[in-house]
Coordinates of C-alpha atoms and ligand atoms in Angstrom, one line a residue:
X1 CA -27.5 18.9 -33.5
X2 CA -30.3 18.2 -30.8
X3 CA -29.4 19.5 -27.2
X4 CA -31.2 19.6 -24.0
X5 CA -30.3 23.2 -23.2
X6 CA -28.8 26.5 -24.7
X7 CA -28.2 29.4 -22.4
X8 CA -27.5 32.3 -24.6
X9 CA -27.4 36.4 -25.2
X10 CA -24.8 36.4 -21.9
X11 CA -23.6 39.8 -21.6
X12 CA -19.9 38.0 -21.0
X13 CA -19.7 34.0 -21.0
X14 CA -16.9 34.0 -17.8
X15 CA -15.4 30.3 -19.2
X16 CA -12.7 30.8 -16.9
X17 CA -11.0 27.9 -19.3
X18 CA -7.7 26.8 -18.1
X19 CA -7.1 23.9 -21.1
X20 CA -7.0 21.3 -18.5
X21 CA -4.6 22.7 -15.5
X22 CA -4.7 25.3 -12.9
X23 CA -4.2 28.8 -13.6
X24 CA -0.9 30.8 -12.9
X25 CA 0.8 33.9 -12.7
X26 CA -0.2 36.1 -15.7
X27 CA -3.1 33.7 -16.8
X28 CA -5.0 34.3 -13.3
X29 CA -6.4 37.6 -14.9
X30 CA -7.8 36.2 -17.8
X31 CA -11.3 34.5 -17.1
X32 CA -11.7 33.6 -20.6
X33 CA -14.7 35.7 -21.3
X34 CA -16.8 35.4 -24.8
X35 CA -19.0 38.4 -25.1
X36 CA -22.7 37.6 -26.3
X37 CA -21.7 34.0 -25.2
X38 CA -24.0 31.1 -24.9
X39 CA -23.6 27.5 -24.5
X40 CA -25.2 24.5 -25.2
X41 CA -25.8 21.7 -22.6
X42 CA -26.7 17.3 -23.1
X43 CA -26.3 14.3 -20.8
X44 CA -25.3 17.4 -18.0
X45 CA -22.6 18.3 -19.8
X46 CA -21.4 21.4 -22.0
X47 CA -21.0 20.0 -25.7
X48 CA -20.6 23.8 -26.6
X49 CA -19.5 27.1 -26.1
X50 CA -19.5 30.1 -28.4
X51 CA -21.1 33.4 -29.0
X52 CA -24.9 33.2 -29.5
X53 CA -25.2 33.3 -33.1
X54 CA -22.6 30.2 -33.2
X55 CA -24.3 28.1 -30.8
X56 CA -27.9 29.0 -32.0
X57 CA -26.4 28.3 -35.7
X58 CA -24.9 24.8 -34.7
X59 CA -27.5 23.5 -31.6
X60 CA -31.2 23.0 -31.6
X61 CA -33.7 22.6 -28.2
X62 CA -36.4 23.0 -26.9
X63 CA -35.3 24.7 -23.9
X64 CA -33.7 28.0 -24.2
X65 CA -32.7 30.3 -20.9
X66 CA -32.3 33.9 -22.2
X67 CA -29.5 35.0 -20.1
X68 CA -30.6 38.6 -21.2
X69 CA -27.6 40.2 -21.3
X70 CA -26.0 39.2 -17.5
X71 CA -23.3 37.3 -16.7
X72 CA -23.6 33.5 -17.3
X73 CA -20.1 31.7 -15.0
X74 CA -19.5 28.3 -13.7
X75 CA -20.6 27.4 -10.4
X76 CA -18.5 28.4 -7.2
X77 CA -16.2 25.9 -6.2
X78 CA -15.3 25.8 -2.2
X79 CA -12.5 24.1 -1.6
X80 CA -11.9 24.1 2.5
X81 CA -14.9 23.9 4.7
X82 CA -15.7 22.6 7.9
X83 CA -19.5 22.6 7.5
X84 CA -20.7 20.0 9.5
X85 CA -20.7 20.5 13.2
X86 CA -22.9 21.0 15.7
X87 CA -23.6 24.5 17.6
X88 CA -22.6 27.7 17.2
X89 CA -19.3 29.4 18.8
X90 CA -21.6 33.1 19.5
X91 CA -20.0 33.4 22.8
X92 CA -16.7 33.0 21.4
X93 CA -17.3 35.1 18.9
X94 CA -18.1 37.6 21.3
X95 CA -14.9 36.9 23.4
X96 CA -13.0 37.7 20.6
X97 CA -14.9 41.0 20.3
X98 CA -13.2 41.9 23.5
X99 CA -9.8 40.8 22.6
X100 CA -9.1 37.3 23.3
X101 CA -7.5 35.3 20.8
X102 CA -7.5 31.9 19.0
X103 CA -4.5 30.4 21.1
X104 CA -6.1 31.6 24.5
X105 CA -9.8 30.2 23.7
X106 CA -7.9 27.2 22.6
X107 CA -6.0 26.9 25.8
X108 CA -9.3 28.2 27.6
X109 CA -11.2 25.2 26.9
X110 CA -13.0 26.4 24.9
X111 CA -12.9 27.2 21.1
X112 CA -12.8 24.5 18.7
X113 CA -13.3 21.8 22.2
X114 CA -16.9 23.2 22.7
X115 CA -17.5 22.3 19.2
X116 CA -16.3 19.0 19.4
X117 CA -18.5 18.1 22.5
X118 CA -21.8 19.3 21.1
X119 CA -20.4 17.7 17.7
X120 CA -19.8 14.3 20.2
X121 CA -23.2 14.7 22.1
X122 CA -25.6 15.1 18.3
X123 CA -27.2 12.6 16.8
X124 CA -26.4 11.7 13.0
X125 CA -30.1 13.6 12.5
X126 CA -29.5 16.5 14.5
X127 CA -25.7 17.2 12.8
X128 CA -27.1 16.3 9.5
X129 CA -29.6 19.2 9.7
X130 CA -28.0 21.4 11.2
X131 CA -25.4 21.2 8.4
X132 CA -27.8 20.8 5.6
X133 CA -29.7 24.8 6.4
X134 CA -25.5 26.0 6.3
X135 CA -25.4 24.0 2.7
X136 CA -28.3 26.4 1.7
X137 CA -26.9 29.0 2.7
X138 CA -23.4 28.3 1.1
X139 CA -26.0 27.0 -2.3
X140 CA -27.7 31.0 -2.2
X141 CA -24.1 32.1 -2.6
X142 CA -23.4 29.9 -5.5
X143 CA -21.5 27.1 -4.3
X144 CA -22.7 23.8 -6.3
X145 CA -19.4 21.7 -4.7
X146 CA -17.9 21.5 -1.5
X147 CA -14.9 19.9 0.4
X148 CA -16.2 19.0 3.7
X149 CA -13.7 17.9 6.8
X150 CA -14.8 16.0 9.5
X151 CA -12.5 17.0 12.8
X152 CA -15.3 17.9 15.6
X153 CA -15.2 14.0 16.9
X154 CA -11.7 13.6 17.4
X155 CA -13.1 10.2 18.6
X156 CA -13.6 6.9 16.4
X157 CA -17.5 7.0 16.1
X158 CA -18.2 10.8 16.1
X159 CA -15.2 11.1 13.2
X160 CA -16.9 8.3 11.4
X161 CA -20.3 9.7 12.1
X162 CA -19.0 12.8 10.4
X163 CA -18.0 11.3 7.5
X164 CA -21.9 9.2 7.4
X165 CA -23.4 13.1 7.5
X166 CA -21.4 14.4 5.0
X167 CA -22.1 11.3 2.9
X168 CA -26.0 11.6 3.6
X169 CA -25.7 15.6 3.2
X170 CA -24.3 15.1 -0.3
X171 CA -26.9 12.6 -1.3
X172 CA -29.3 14.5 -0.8
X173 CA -28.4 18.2 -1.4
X174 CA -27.6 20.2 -4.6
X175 CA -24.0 20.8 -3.6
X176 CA -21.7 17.9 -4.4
X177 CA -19.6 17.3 -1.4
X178 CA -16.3 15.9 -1.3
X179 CA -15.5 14.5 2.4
X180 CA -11.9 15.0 4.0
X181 CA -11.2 12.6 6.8
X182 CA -9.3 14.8 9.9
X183 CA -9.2 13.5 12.8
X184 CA -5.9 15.2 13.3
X185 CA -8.1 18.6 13.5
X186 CA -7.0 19.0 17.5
X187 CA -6.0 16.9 20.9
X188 CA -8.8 15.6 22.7
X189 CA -8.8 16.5 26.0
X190 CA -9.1 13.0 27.2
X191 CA -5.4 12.4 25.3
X192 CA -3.9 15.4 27.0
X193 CA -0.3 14.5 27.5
X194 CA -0.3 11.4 25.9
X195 CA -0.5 13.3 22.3
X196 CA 1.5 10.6 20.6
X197 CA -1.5 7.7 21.4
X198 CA -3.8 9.7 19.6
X199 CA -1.5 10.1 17.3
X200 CA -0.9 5.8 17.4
X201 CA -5.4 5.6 16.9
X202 CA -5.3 8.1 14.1
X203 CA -2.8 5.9 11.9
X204 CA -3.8 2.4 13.6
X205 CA -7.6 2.7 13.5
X206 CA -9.7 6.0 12.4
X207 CA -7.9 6.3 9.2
X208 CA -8.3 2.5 8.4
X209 CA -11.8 2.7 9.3
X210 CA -12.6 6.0 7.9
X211 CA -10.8 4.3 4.2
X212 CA -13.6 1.1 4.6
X213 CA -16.8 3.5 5.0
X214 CA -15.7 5.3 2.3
X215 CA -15.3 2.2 0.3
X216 CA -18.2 1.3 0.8
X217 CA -19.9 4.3 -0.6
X218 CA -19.8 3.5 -4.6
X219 CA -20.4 7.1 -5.4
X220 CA -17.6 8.6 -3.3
X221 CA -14.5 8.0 -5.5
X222 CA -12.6 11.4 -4.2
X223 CA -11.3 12.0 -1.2
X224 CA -8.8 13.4 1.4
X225 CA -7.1 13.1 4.5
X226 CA -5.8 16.3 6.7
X227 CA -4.0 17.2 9.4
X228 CA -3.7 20.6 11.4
X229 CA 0.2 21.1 11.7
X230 CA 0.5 24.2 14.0
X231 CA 1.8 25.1 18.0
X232 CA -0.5 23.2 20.4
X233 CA -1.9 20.9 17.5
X234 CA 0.1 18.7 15.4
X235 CA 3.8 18.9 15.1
X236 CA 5.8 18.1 12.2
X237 CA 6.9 14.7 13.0
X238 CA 3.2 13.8 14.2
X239 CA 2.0 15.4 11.1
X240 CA 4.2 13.2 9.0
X241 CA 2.9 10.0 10.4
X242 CA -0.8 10.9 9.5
X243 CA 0.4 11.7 6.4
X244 CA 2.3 8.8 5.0
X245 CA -0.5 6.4 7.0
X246 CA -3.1 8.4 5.1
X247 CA -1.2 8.3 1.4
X248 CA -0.5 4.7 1.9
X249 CA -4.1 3.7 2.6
X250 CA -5.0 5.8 -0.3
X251 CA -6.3 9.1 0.5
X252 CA -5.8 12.1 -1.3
X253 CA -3.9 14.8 1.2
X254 CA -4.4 17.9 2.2
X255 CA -2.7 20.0 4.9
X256 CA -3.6 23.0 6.8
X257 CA 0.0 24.7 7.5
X258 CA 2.1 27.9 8.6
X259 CA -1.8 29.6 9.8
X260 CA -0.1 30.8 12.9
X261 CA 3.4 29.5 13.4
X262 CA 5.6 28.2 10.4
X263 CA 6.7 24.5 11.5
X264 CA 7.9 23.1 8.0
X265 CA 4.7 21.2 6.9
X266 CA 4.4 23.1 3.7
X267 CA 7.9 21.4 2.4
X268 CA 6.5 18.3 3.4
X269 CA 3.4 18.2 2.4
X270 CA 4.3 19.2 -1.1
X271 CA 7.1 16.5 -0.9
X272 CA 4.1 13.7 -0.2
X273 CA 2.5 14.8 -3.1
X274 CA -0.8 16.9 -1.4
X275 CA -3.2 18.2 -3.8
X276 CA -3.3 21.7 -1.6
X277 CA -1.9 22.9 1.4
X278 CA -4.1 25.6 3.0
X279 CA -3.9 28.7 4.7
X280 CA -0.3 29.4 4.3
X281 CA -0.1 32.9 6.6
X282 CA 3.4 32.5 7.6
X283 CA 4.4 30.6 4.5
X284 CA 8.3 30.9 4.1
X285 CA 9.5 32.6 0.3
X286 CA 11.5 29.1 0.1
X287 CA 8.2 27.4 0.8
X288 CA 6.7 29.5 -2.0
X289 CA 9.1 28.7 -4.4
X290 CA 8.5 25.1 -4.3
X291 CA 4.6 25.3 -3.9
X292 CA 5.4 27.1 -7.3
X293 CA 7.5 24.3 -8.6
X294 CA 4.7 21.9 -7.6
X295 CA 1.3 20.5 -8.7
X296 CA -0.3 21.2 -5.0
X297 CA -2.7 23.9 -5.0
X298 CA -2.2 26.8 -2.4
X299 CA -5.8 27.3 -0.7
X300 CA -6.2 30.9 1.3
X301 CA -8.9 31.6 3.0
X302 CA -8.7 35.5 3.7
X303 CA -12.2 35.2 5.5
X304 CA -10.4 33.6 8.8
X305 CA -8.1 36.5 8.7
X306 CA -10.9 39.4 8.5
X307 CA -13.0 37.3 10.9
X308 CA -10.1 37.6 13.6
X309 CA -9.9 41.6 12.7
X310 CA -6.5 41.0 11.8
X311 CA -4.3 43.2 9.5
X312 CA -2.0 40.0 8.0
X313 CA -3.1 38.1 5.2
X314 CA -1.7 35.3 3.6
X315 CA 0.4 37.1 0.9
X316 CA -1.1 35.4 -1.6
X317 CA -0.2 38.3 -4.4
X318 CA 3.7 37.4 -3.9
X319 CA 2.3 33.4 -4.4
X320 CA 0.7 34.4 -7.6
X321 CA 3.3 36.6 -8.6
X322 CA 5.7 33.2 -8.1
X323 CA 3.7 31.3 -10.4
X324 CA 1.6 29.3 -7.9
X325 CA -1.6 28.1 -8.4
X326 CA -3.7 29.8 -5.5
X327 CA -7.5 28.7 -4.7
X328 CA -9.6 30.7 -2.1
X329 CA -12.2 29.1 -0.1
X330 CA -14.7 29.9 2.8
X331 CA -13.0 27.7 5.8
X332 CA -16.8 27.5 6.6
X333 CA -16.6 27.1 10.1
X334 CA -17.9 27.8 13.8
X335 CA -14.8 29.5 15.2
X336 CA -12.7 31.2 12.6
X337 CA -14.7 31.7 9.6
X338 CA -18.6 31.1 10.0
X339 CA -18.9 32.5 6.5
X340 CA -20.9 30.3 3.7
X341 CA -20.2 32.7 0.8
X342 CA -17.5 32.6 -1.9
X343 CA -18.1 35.6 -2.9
X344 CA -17.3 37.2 -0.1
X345 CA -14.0 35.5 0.7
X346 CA -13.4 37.0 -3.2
X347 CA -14.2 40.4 -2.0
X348 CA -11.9 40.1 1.0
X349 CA -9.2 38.5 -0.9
X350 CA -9.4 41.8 -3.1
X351 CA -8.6 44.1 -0.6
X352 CA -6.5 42.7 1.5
X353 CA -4.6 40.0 -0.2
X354 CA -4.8 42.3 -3.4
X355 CA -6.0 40.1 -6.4
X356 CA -8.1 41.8 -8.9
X357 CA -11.6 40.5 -9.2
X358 CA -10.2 38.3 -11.9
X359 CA -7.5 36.3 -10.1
X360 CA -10.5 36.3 -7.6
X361 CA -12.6 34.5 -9.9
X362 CA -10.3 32.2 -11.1
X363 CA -9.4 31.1 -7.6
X364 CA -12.8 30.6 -6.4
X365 CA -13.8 28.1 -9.9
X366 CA -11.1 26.9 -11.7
X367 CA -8.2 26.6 -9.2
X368 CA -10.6 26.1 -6.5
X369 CA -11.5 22.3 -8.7
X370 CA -8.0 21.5 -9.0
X371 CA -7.5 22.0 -5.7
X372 CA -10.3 19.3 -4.5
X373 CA -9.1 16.7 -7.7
X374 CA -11.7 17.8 -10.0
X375 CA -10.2 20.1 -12.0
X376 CA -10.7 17.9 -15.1
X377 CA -14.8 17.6 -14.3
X378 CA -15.4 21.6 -13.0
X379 CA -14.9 24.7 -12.4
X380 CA -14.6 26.2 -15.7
X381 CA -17.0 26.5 -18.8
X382 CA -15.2 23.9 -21.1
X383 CA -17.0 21.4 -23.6
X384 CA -16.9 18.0 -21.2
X385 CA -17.9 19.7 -18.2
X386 CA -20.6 19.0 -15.7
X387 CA -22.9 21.9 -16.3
X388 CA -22.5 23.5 -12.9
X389 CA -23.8 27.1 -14.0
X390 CA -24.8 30.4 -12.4
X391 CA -26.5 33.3 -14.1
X392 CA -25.7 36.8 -11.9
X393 CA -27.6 39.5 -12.0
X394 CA -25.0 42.1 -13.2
X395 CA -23.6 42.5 -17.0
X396 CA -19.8 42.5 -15.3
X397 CA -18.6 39.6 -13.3
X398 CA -16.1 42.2 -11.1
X399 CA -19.3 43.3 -9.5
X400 CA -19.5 40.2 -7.4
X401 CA -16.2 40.9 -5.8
X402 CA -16.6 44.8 -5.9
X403 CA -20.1 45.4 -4.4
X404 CA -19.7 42.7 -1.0
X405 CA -21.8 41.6 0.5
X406 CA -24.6 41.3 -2.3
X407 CA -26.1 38.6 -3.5
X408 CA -26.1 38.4 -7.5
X409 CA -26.9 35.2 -8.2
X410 CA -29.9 34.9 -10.1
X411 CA -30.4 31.3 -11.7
X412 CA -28.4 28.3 -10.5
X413 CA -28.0 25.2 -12.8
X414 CA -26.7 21.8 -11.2
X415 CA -26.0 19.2 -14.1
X416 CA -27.9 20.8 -16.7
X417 CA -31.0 21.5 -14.5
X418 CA -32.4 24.2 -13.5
X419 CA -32.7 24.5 -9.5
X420 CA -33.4 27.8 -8.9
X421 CA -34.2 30.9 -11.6
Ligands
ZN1 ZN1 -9.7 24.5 8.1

C-alpha cells in the first residue's frame, strides 16, 4: 500500500496508546513503546504502526524520515493555558521575590487586574501578536494543541475580543487551539460589591454571546466554558450558575477548583458532567474518590506551584494511585505560571508531585487530549490519529523529563507535514 509518509528506525516508538480512554492507575507507566518502531502516515493520519521492518514490509512512499535511532512520540498536548493577554506581570514577579503573595497582589490591585487593563486597552492586533511569539515558544517545546481561556476582559467586548484572537491565533498558527470562554476568571473592579450583577451579565449576556461567535466559526466545533471557584473570586453558588448557564447553552465545562481554599466545586463540577477540573491543590480524599469514579479529567499544573516557590503540590500521586485520570498542563500565564513548555511542567511534576517520567508522559499526551475532548483525534500514536508527531533528540523518552530545562525536540510534524526538522 502507497503512503505519504513512513517515519522509521525509532529508537522507541512512545505510542502512548490508551485503546480509546484515558489512562489510569497502573496503566499510567506504560507509554506503549515499540522498539525500532516506525509508522506510516496518509490524508494526515496514522494508517500504521509497527516495528520498521513491518511497516517498510506493508507501506510504500516516497518520503521516508530516518528517525535514526531517537525517540519518535506524539505531539504535546497542553490542556490549561491562558496564552493570550497582553503585558507582562515582571514587577509582580518581582514582588513575589520579596515575599508577597497571590491573595495580597490580588487584593493590591494589582496581579491578575493589571492584566486585565492592558488586556482591555490592546487592540485585536496588538493581543493577537503578542500571543502568537508565546505560541512559538510553547510550538519549540512541542506543543502542536492548545486550550486557550479568555478571562483578561472581564468585560463583554474585551472577553469576545479574546475569543476573536484566539480564533485568528489558531487559524493561522501550527498549534491547534481550542478556545475556553471565562469570563468568570475574576471581579472587575468596576463590579466591586455588586458581585452577583456580574455574575447576572456572565449568564444573561457574555455567555450567550460568546456561544453565537463561536457558532459562527465552522471550524471551531470544541469548546468550553470556566469559572475560577476560590476565596475572593467565585463562590460556589455563583460558580453553579455559570455552570448550568454554560452547559445549557452548550459548552463543554471546565473548572479551576480547590487551588488555594477547598469550597466544594470539585463535587460539583464532576456532578455537571466537566470534562476536567483543574488544579486541585486542596482537593479533599472524598473529592478524589469521585474524580476517580468519573469521566472528568484531573488537570495539575505543578508549574504554578514551583513558580510561587511553594513546597505543596497538588498530590497528584495519591490521585493516580486512586485510579484517576490526571493530565498536566503549563497554566501558561502572566502571573502564576509564565511557562510555555510541557516539558518542564513534566519535570516538575516528577519531583515534586512524584510521577515517574512515564505517568509524566502520559499526562502531558494522552490524558492531556481527553482532557480538552479530543482524546479520540490525539494524543497518542494510534492508527486514525491526526499525525501530530515529534522526533527528540535522545534514544530514551525519560530524558525529557530528567534533564529540564533542555530542549530535545528535533523534528516537529503537524498533520503529516513536516514544519520544522
Ligand atoms: Zn488557569
Amino acid at each position: 500500500m502507497k503512503v505519504d509518509l513512513i517515519i522509521e528506525n525509532a529508537a522507541q516508538l512512545v505510542t502512548c496508546a490508551s485503546g480509546g480512554k484515558p489512562k489510569r492507575g497502573a496503566a499510567m507507566t506504560d507509554v506503549g513503546i515499540i522498539e525500532n518502531g516506525a509508522l506510516a502516515i496518509s490524508g494526515g493520519k496514522i494508517v500504521a504502526v509497527g516495528n520498521t521492518k513491518e511497516i517498510a514490509g506493508n507501506f510504500q512512499t516516497e518520503n521516508v524520515i530516518d528517525a535514526g535511532n531517537k525517540v519518535v512520540c506524539p505531539a504535546f498536548v497542553d490542556p490549561h493555558t491562558h496564552v493570550v493577554f497582553a503585558g507582562n506581570r515582571l514587577n509582580e514577579f518581582e514582588l513575589k521575590i520579596k515575599g508577597a503573595d497571590y491573595l495580597e497582589i490580588l487584593e493590591n490591585g494589582g496581579g491578575i487586574i493589571s492584566t486585565v487593563k492592558q488586556t482591555r486597552e490592546a487592540s485585536l492586533k496588538s493581543l493577537i501578536e503578542q500571543s502568537r511569539r508565546r505560541l512559538d515558544e510553547m510550538l519549540a517545546c512541542g506543543t502542536l494543541t492548545a486550550e486557550i481561556k479568555t478571562g483578561y476582559g472581564l468585560d463583554t467586548a474585551t472577553e469576545l475580543k479574546m475569543l476573536e484572537a484566539i480564533f485568528e491565533l489558531d487559524k493561522t498558527h501550527p498549534i491547534d487551539l481550542i478556545p475556553t470562554f471565562l469570563p468568570a476568571h475574576a471581579f472587575p473592579p468596576e463590579f466591586k460589591g455588586r458581585e452577583d450583577e456580574y455574575v447576572a451579565l456572565i449568564c444573561d449576556e457574555m455567555l450567550p454571546e460568546a456561544k453565537e461567535i463561536i457558532n459562527y466559526q465552522s471550524s471551531i466545533t470544541n469548546y468550553f466554558a470556566d469559572v475560577f471557584c476560590e476565596k475572593n473570586a467565585f463562590n460556589l453558588e455563583q460558580s453553579r450558575r455559570v455552570l448550568e448557564t454554560a452547559k445549557r447553552l452548550g459548552f463543554g465545562l471546565k473548572a479551576h477548583v480547590d487551588e488555594f481554599t477547598n469550597l466544594g466545586c470539585a463535587r460539583l463540577a464532576i456532578e455537571l458532567g466537566a470534562t476536567s477540573i483543574d488544579h486541585l491543590d486542596a482537593t479533599s480524599d472524598e473529592e478524589i474518590a469521585l474524580l476517580a469514579a468519573s469521566q472528568t479529567i484531573g488537570i495539575v499544573t505543578p508549574t504554578v506551584n514551583f513558580n510561587f516557590g511553594s513546597a505543596h503540590f497538588a498530590d497528584a500521586r495519591k490521585m493516580i494511585d486512586k485510579h484517576c485520570a490526571i493530565a498536566v498542563s503549563t497554566d501558561y500565564n502572566p502571573g502564576s505560571a509564565p511557562c510555555p513548555s510541557q516539558p518542564l511542567a513534566m519535570a516538575i511534576a516528577c519531583r515534586y508531585q512524584k510521577l515517574l517520567p512515564s505517568e509524566a508522559f502520559n499526562a502531558a499526551t494522552i490524558n492531556a487530549a481527553f482532557a480538552v475532548g479530543l482524546g479520540d483525534k490525539i494524543g497518542s500514536l494510534e492508527v486514525g490519529k491526526s499525525a501530530d508527531i515529534l522526533i527528540l533528540d535522545t534514544n530514551d523518552y525519560r530524558q525529557t523529563a530528567y534533564e529540564f530545562g533542555a530542549n530535545f525536540i528535533e523534528t516537529i510534524i503537524k498533520t503529516g507535514k513536516i514544519i520544522t526538522r
